[in-house]
PDB file of C-alpha atoms in Angstrom:
ATOM      1  CA  UNK A   1      -3.981  13.120   2.404  1.00 91.00           C
ATOM      2  CA  UNK A   2      -0.933  13.330   4.536  1.00 91.00           C
ATOM      3  CA  UNK A   3       1.444  16.374   3.942  1.00 89.00           C
ATOM      4  CA  UNK A   4       4.624  17.580   5.164  1.00 86.00           C
ATOM      5  CA  UNK A   5       8.265  18.359   4.226  1.00 86.00           C
ATOM      6  CA  UNK A   6      10.793  15.318   4.244  1.00 86.00           C
ATOM      7  CA  UNK A   7      11.747  14.127   7.739  1.00 86.00           C
ATOM      8  CA  UNK A   8       8.789  15.827   9.567  1.00 89.00           C
ATOM      9  CA  UNK A   9       7.287  12.039  10.528  1.00 90.00           C
ATOM     10  CA  UNK A  10       4.600  11.134   8.001  1.00 91.00           C
ATOM     11  CA  UNK A  11       6.035   7.426   7.395  1.00 92.00           C
ATOM     12  CA  UNK A  12       6.171   7.224  11.243  1.00 92.00           C
ATOM     13  CA  UNK A  13       2.645   8.311  11.792  1.00 92.00           C
ATOM     14  CA  UNK A  14       1.713   5.817   9.190  1.00 93.00           C
ATOM     15  CA  UNK A  15       3.775   3.095  11.063  1.00 94.00           C
ATOM     16  CA  UNK A  16       2.342   3.834  14.595  1.00 94.00           C
ATOM     17  CA  UNK A  17      -1.565   3.847  12.990  1.00 93.00           C
ATOM     18  CA  UNK A  18      -0.571   0.389  11.542  1.00 93.00           C
ATOM     19  CA  UNK A  19       0.923  -0.684  14.923  1.00 92.00           C
ATOM     20  CA  UNK A  20       4.354  -1.143  13.820  1.00 93.00           C
ATOM     21  CA  UNK A  21       5.710   1.518  15.782  1.00 93.00           C
ATOM     22  CA  UNK A  22       4.400   2.322  19.211  1.00 91.00           C
ATOM     23  CA  UNK A  23       3.638   5.855  20.637  1.00 92.00           C
ATOM     24  CA  UNK A  24       3.211   7.087  24.368  1.00 92.00           C
ATOM     25  CA  UNK A  25      -0.310   8.152  23.377  1.00 93.00           C
ATOM     26  CA  UNK A  26      -2.437   6.843  20.868  1.00 93.00           C
ATOM     27  CA  UNK A  27      -5.991   6.142  20.197  1.00 95.00           C
ATOM     28  CA  UNK A  28      -7.773   5.372  17.087  1.00 93.00           C
ATOM     29  CA  UNK A  29     -11.186   3.535  16.303  1.00 93.00           C
ATOM     30  CA  UNK A  30     -12.289   1.980  12.999  1.00 90.00           C
ATOM     31  CA  UNK A  31     -16.056   1.031  12.947  1.00 86.00           C
ATOM     32  CA  UNK A  32     -16.219  -0.822  16.454  1.00 90.00           C
ATOM     33  CA  UNK A  33     -12.582  -1.454  16.896  1.00 92.00           C
ATOM     34  CA  UNK A  34     -10.291   0.329  18.982  1.00 93.00           C
ATOM     35  CA  UNK A  35      -6.639   0.444  19.498  1.00 95.00           C
ATOM     36  CA  UNK A  36      -4.458   2.596  21.629  1.00 94.00           C
ATOM     37  CA  UNK A  37      -0.687   2.523  23.004  1.00 94.00           C
ATOM     38  CA  UNK A  38      -1.266  -0.442  25.172  1.00 95.00           C
ATOM     39  CA  UNK A  39      -2.834  -2.650  22.163  1.00 95.00           C
ATOM     40  CA  UNK A  40      -0.801  -5.829  22.416  1.00 94.00           C
ATOM     41  CA  UNK A  41       1.302  -6.813  19.477  1.00 92.00           C
ATOM     42  CA  UNK A  42      -0.666 -10.054  18.964  1.00 93.00           C
ATOM     43  CA  UNK A  43      -3.632  -8.062  18.429  1.00 94.00           C
ATOM     44  CA  UNK A  44      -1.847  -6.180  15.431  1.00 92.00           C
ATOM     45  CA  UNK A  45      -0.320  -9.240  14.045  1.00 90.00           C
ATOM     46  CA  UNK A  46      -3.998 -11.502  14.459  1.00 91.00           C
ATOM     47  CA  UNK A  47      -6.644  -8.792  13.732  1.00 90.00           C
ATOM     48  CA  UNK A  48      -5.306  -5.806  12.308  1.00 91.00           C
ATOM     49  CA  UNK A  49      -2.697  -6.382   9.724  1.00 89.00           C
ATOM     50  CA  UNK A  50      -3.871  -7.443   6.282  1.00 88.00           C
ATOM     51  CA  UNK A  51      -7.411  -7.683   7.892  1.00 89.00           C
ATOM     52  CA  UNK A  52      -8.654  -4.040   9.155  1.00 92.00           C
ATOM     53  CA  UNK A  53      -5.514  -2.166   7.446  1.00 94.00           C
ATOM     54  CA  UNK A  54      -2.519  -2.716   5.152  1.00 93.00           C
ATOM     55  CA  UNK A  55       0.104  -0.549   4.375  1.00 94.00           C
ATOM     56  CA  UNK A  56       2.252  -0.090   1.015  1.00 94.00           C
ATOM     57  CA  UNK A  57       5.594   1.102   1.913  1.00 92.00           C
ATOM     58  CA  UNK A  58       7.688   3.378  -0.446  1.00 89.00           C
ATOM     59  CA  UNK A  59      10.551   1.386  -0.959  1.00 90.00           C
ATOM     60  CA  UNK A  60       9.564  -1.765  -2.810  1.00 91.00           C
ATOM     61  CA  UNK A  61      13.016  -3.380  -2.344  1.00 89.00           C
ATOM     62  CA  UNK A  62      12.376  -3.449   1.584  1.00 87.00           C
ATOM     63  CA  UNK A  63       8.962  -4.818   1.107  1.00 90.00           C
ATOM     64  CA  UNK A  64       9.583  -7.426  -0.931  1.00 94.00           C
ATOM     65  CA  UNK A  65      11.507 -10.737  -0.820  1.00 94.00           C
ATOM     66  CA  UNK A  66      14.090 -10.353  -3.572  1.00 95.00           C
ATOM     67  CA  UNK A  67      14.339 -14.074  -3.813  1.00 96.00           C
ATOM     68  CA  UNK A  68      10.927 -14.940  -4.237  1.00 96.00           C
ATOM     69  CA  UNK A  69       9.114 -15.119  -7.534  1.00 96.00           C
ATOM     70  CA  UNK A  70       6.475 -12.721  -8.783  1.00 96.00           C
ATOM     71  CA  UNK A  71       3.898 -15.409  -8.090  1.00 95.00           C
ATOM     72  CA  UNK A  72       5.413 -15.994  -4.625  1.00 95.00           C
ATOM     73  CA  UNK A  73       4.968 -12.492  -3.776  1.00 94.00           C
ATOM     74  CA  UNK A  74       0.890 -13.246  -3.948  1.00 94.00           C
ATOM     75  CA  UNK A  75       0.765 -16.675  -2.593  1.00 90.00           C
ATOM     76  CA  UNK A  76      -0.391 -17.045   0.922  1.00 81.00           C
ATOM     77  CA  UNK A  77      -2.722 -13.684   0.647  1.00 88.00           C
ATOM     78  CA  UNK A  78      -5.994 -14.665   2.214  1.00 85.00           C
ATOM     79  CA  UNK A  79      -7.642 -14.162  -1.236  1.00 86.00           C
ATOM     80  CA  UNK A  80      -9.294 -17.000  -3.491  1.00 86.00           C
ATOM     81  CA  UNK A  81      -7.519 -18.163  -6.524  1.00 85.00           C
ATOM     82  CA  UNK A  82      -3.667 -17.141  -5.497  1.00 87.00           C
ATOM     83  CA  UNK A  83      -2.375 -20.525  -6.367  1.00 87.00           C
ATOM     84  CA  UNK A  84      -4.235 -20.285  -9.575  1.00 90.00           C
ATOM     85  CA  UNK A  85      -1.870 -18.693 -12.397  1.00 90.00           C
ATOM     86  CA  UNK A  86      -4.753 -17.531 -14.666  1.00 90.00           C
ATOM     87  CA  UNK A  87      -6.411 -15.640 -11.659  1.00 90.00           C
ATOM     88  CA  UNK A  88      -2.918 -14.173 -10.501  1.00 91.00           C
ATOM     89  CA  UNK A  89      -2.063 -13.120 -14.270  1.00 91.00           C
ATOM     90  CA  UNK A  90      -5.770 -11.342 -14.702  1.00 89.00           C
ATOM     91  CA  UNK A  91      -4.592  -9.216 -11.322  1.00 89.00           C
ATOM     92  CA  UNK A  92      -1.033  -8.656 -12.979  1.00 91.00           C
ATOM     93  CA  UNK A  93      -2.411  -7.339 -16.215  1.00 89.00           C
ATOM     94  CA  UNK A  94      -4.708  -4.981 -14.320  1.00 86.00           C
ATOM     95  CA  UNK A  95      -1.187  -2.750 -13.524  1.00 88.00           C
ATOM     96  CA  UNK A  96       1.149  -4.150 -15.965  1.00 86.00           C
ATOM     97  CA  UNK A  97       1.505  -3.403 -19.793  1.00 74.00           C
ATOM     98  CA  UNK A  98       0.180  -6.194 -21.937  1.00 72.00           C
ATOM     99  CA  UNK A  99       3.463  -6.791 -23.082  1.00 77.00           C
ATOM    100  CA  UNK A 100       4.446  -9.273 -20.657  1.00 85.00           C
ATOM    101  CA  UNK A 101       4.407 -13.063 -20.920  1.00 89.00           C
ATOM    102  CA  UNK A 102       3.478 -15.543 -18.629  1.00 88.00           C
ATOM    103  CA  UNK A 103       7.287 -16.323 -17.726  1.00 93.00           C
ATOM    104  CA  UNK A 104       6.958 -13.054 -15.684  1.00 94.00           C
ATOM    105  CA  UNK A 105       5.294 -15.239 -13.038  1.00 95.00           C
ATOM    106  CA  UNK A 106       8.265 -17.152 -12.403  1.00 95.00           C
ATOM    107  CA  UNK A 107      10.975 -14.206 -12.723  1.00 96.00           C
ATOM    108  CA  UNK A 108      12.734 -13.127  -9.269  1.00 97.00           C
ATOM    109  CA  UNK A 109      11.616 -10.194  -7.659  1.00 96.00           C
ATOM    110  CA  UNK A 110      15.203  -9.169  -7.472  1.00 96.00           C
ATOM    111  CA  UNK A 111      15.751  -9.021 -11.476  1.00 96.00           C
ATOM    112  CA  UNK A 112      12.797  -6.859 -12.007  1.00 95.00           C
ATOM    113  CA  UNK A 113      13.069  -2.986 -12.739  1.00 92.00           C
ATOM    114  CA  UNK A 114      12.112  -0.511  -9.811  1.00 92.00           C
ATOM    115  CA  UNK A 115       8.936   0.245 -11.526  1.00 91.00           C
ATOM    116  CA  UNK A 116       8.067  -3.621 -11.691  1.00 93.00           C
ATOM    117  CA  UNK A 117       8.752  -4.094  -8.095  1.00 94.00           C
ATOM    118  CA  UNK A 118       6.802  -1.050  -7.313  1.00 94.00           C
ATOM    119  CA  UNK A 119       3.673  -2.114  -9.244  1.00 93.00           C
ATOM    120  CA  UNK A 120       3.884  -5.573  -7.638  1.00 94.00           C
ATOM    121  CA  UNK A 121       4.125  -3.882  -3.980  1.00 94.00           C
ATOM    122  CA  UNK A 122       1.022  -1.616  -4.613  1.00 95.00           C
ATOM    123  CA  UNK A 123      -1.068  -4.329  -6.331  1.00 94.00           C
ATOM    124  CA  UNK A 124      -0.289  -6.812  -3.233  1.00 93.00           C
ATOM    125  CA  UNK A 125      -1.484  -4.100  -0.809  1.00 93.00           C
ATOM    126  CA  UNK A 126      -4.667  -3.234  -3.237  1.00 93.00           C
ATOM    127  CA  UNK A 127      -5.686  -6.807  -3.632  1.00 92.00           C
ATOM    128  CA  UNK A 128      -6.227  -7.079   0.029  1.00 91.00           C
ATOM    129  CA  UNK A 129      -9.725  -6.320   1.207  1.00 88.00           C
ATOM    130  CA  UNK A 130      -9.210  -3.936   4.052  1.00 93.00           C
ATOM    131  CA  UNK A 131     -10.968  -1.229   5.158  1.00 93.00           C
ATOM    132  CA  UNK A 132      -8.130   1.120   5.167  1.00 95.00           C
ATOM    133  CA  UNK A 133      -5.064   1.100   2.807  1.00 95.00           C
ATOM    134  CA  UNK A 134      -1.985   3.445   3.386  1.00 96.00           C
ATOM    135  CA  UNK A 135       0.044   4.495   0.714  1.00 95.00           C
ATOM    136  CA  UNK A 136       3.387   5.895   1.310  1.00 94.00           C
ATOM    137  CA  UNK A 137       4.776   7.494  -1.669  1.00 91.00           C
ATOM    138  CA  UNK A 138       2.696   5.279  -4.099  1.00 92.00           C
ATOM    139  CA  UNK A 139       3.588   6.694  -7.374  1.00 90.00           C
ATOM    140  CA  UNK A 140       7.727   6.243  -6.481  1.00 88.00           C
ATOM    141  CA  UNK A 141       9.245   4.955  -9.313  1.00 87.00           C
ATOM    142  CA  UNK A 142       6.257   4.595 -11.699  1.00 90.00           C
ATOM    143  CA  UNK A 143       6.395   6.038 -15.144  1.00 88.00           C
ATOM    144  CA  UNK A 144       3.130   8.159 -16.507  1.00 88.00           C
ATOM    145  CA  UNK A 145       1.182   5.366 -17.600  1.00 88.00           C
ATOM    146  CA  UNK A 146       1.571   2.963 -14.826  1.00 88.00           C
ATOM    147  CA  UNK A 147       0.915   5.643 -12.413  1.00 88.00           C
ATOM    148  CA  UNK A 148      -2.432   6.412 -14.252  1.00 88.00           C
ATOM    149  CA  UNK A 149      -3.435   2.719 -13.828  1.00 89.00           C
ATOM    150  CA  UNK A 150      -2.568   2.902  -9.887  1.00 90.00           C
ATOM    151  CA  UNK A 151      -4.565   5.958  -9.195  1.00 90.00           C
ATOM    152  CA  UNK A 152      -7.849   4.770 -11.380  1.00 90.00           C
ATOM    153  CA  UNK A 153      -7.603   1.520  -9.326  1.00 90.00           C
ATOM    154  CA  UNK A 154      -7.278   3.511  -5.889  1.00 90.00           C
ATOM    155  CA  UNK A 155     -10.300   5.315  -7.191  1.00 88.00           C
ATOM    156  CA  UNK A 156     -12.376   2.414  -7.768  1.00 91.00           C
ATOM    157  CA  UNK A 157     -11.359   1.126  -4.005  1.00 92.00           C
ATOM    158  CA  UNK A 158     -12.382   4.310  -2.699  1.00 90.00           C
ATOM    159  CA  UNK A 159     -15.704   4.411  -4.413  1.00 91.00           C
ATOM    160  CA  UNK A 160     -16.265   0.696  -3.112  1.00 93.00           C
ATOM    161  CA  UNK A 161     -15.650   2.034   0.511  1.00 92.00           C
ATOM    162  CA  UNK A 162     -12.016   1.398   1.464  1.00 93.00           C
ATOM    163  CA  UNK A 163     -10.641   4.319   3.308  1.00 92.00           C
ATOM    164  CA  UNK A 164      -7.354   5.387   1.767  1.00 92.00           C
ATOM    165  CA  UNK A 165      -4.459   7.146   3.505  1.00 93.00           C
ATOM    166  CA  UNK A 166      -1.834   8.863   1.021  1.00 94.00           C
ATOM    167  CA  UNK A 167       1.328  10.210   1.753  1.00 92.00           C
ATOM    168  CA  UNK A 168       3.290  11.608  -1.021  1.00 86.00           C
ATOM    169  CA  UNK A 169       5.407  14.538  -2.481  1.00 80.00           C
ATOM    170  CA  UNK A 170       3.464  14.323  -5.438  1.00 75.00           C
ATOM    171  CA  UNK A 171       1.250  17.369  -4.670  1.00 78.00           C
ATOM    172  CA  UNK A 172       0.454  18.262  -8.537  1.00 77.00           C
ATOM    173  CA  UNK A 173      -1.258  15.035  -8.703  1.00 80.00           C
ATOM    174  CA  UNK A 174      -2.893  14.246  -5.249  1.00 81.00           C
ATOM    175  CA  UNK A 175      -3.890  17.877  -4.845  1.00 77.00           C
ATOM    176  CA  UNK A 176      -6.158  17.516  -7.812  1.00 76.00           C
ATOM    177  CA  UNK A 177      -7.586  14.088  -6.710  1.00 78.00           C
ATOM    178  CA  UNK A 178      -8.169  14.788  -3.243  1.00 84.00           C
ATOM    179  CA  UNK A 179     -10.800  17.095  -1.550  1.00 84.00           C
ATOM    180  CA  UNK A 180      -9.149  19.839   0.556  1.00 87.00           C
ATOM    181  CA  UNK A 181     -11.048  18.727   3.380  1.00 90.00           C
ATOM    182  CA  UNK A 182      -9.278  15.474   3.427  1.00 89.00           C
ATOM    183  CA  UNK A 183      -5.704  17.091   3.366  1.00 88.00           C
ATOM    184  CA  UNK A 184      -3.953  17.289   6.567  1.00 89.00           C
ATOM    185  CA  UNK A 185      -0.525  18.984   7.216  1.00 88.00           C
ATOM    186  CA  UNK A 186       1.611  17.323   9.648  1.00 88.00           C
ATOM    187  CA  UNK A 187       3.823  19.903  11.283  1.00 84.00           C
ATOM    188  CA  UNK A 188       6.925  19.366  13.069  1.00 75.00           C
ATOM    189  CA  UNK A 189       7.167  20.348  16.866  1.00 69.00           C
ATOM    190  CA  UNK A 190      10.259  22.203  17.629  1.00 58.00           C
ATOM    191  CA  UNK A 191      11.246  21.276  21.349  1.00 55.00           C
ATOM    192  CA  UNK A 192      14.043  23.152  23.626  1.00 47.00           C
TER     193      UNK A 192
END
């Protein structure tokens, strides 16, 4: 759990870990794979993204193609069955209310509510079987019941061995879920 006041750089740190931004000095190892500030973009693209790590950004509107349908959000993921509507529907029902009908698969993302977009955003990231999942403000825009479903899915992923890094201002929730030894405080350095 990475904590800091707004504007200190939590999302920047996450983007560096993902290889989306470069740093002047950086080293990281996950199992036998090491990366640093010299790791080429082609490696991040071919070997890291959606394979070793994935990141769910806090703003679903920036992460999802607004012209795509709900089904399109999942097509092309390296997960068997993503072209099968019934398999996809089962995944969706794990984070959505049962009152949706199957026409939902063909709705444009741009016509969904903010909470629906965020659930799609989270589900897409959680479905990937990566070693690490980074979540930037994962409960952003979710109602209580939706947040509860997401937290339960995250618990299951964690128990199954996925490393999860959370960036959030929902301290009441994440402070109670995450052991103190796994909470890191990012501090701003002031240079003159």
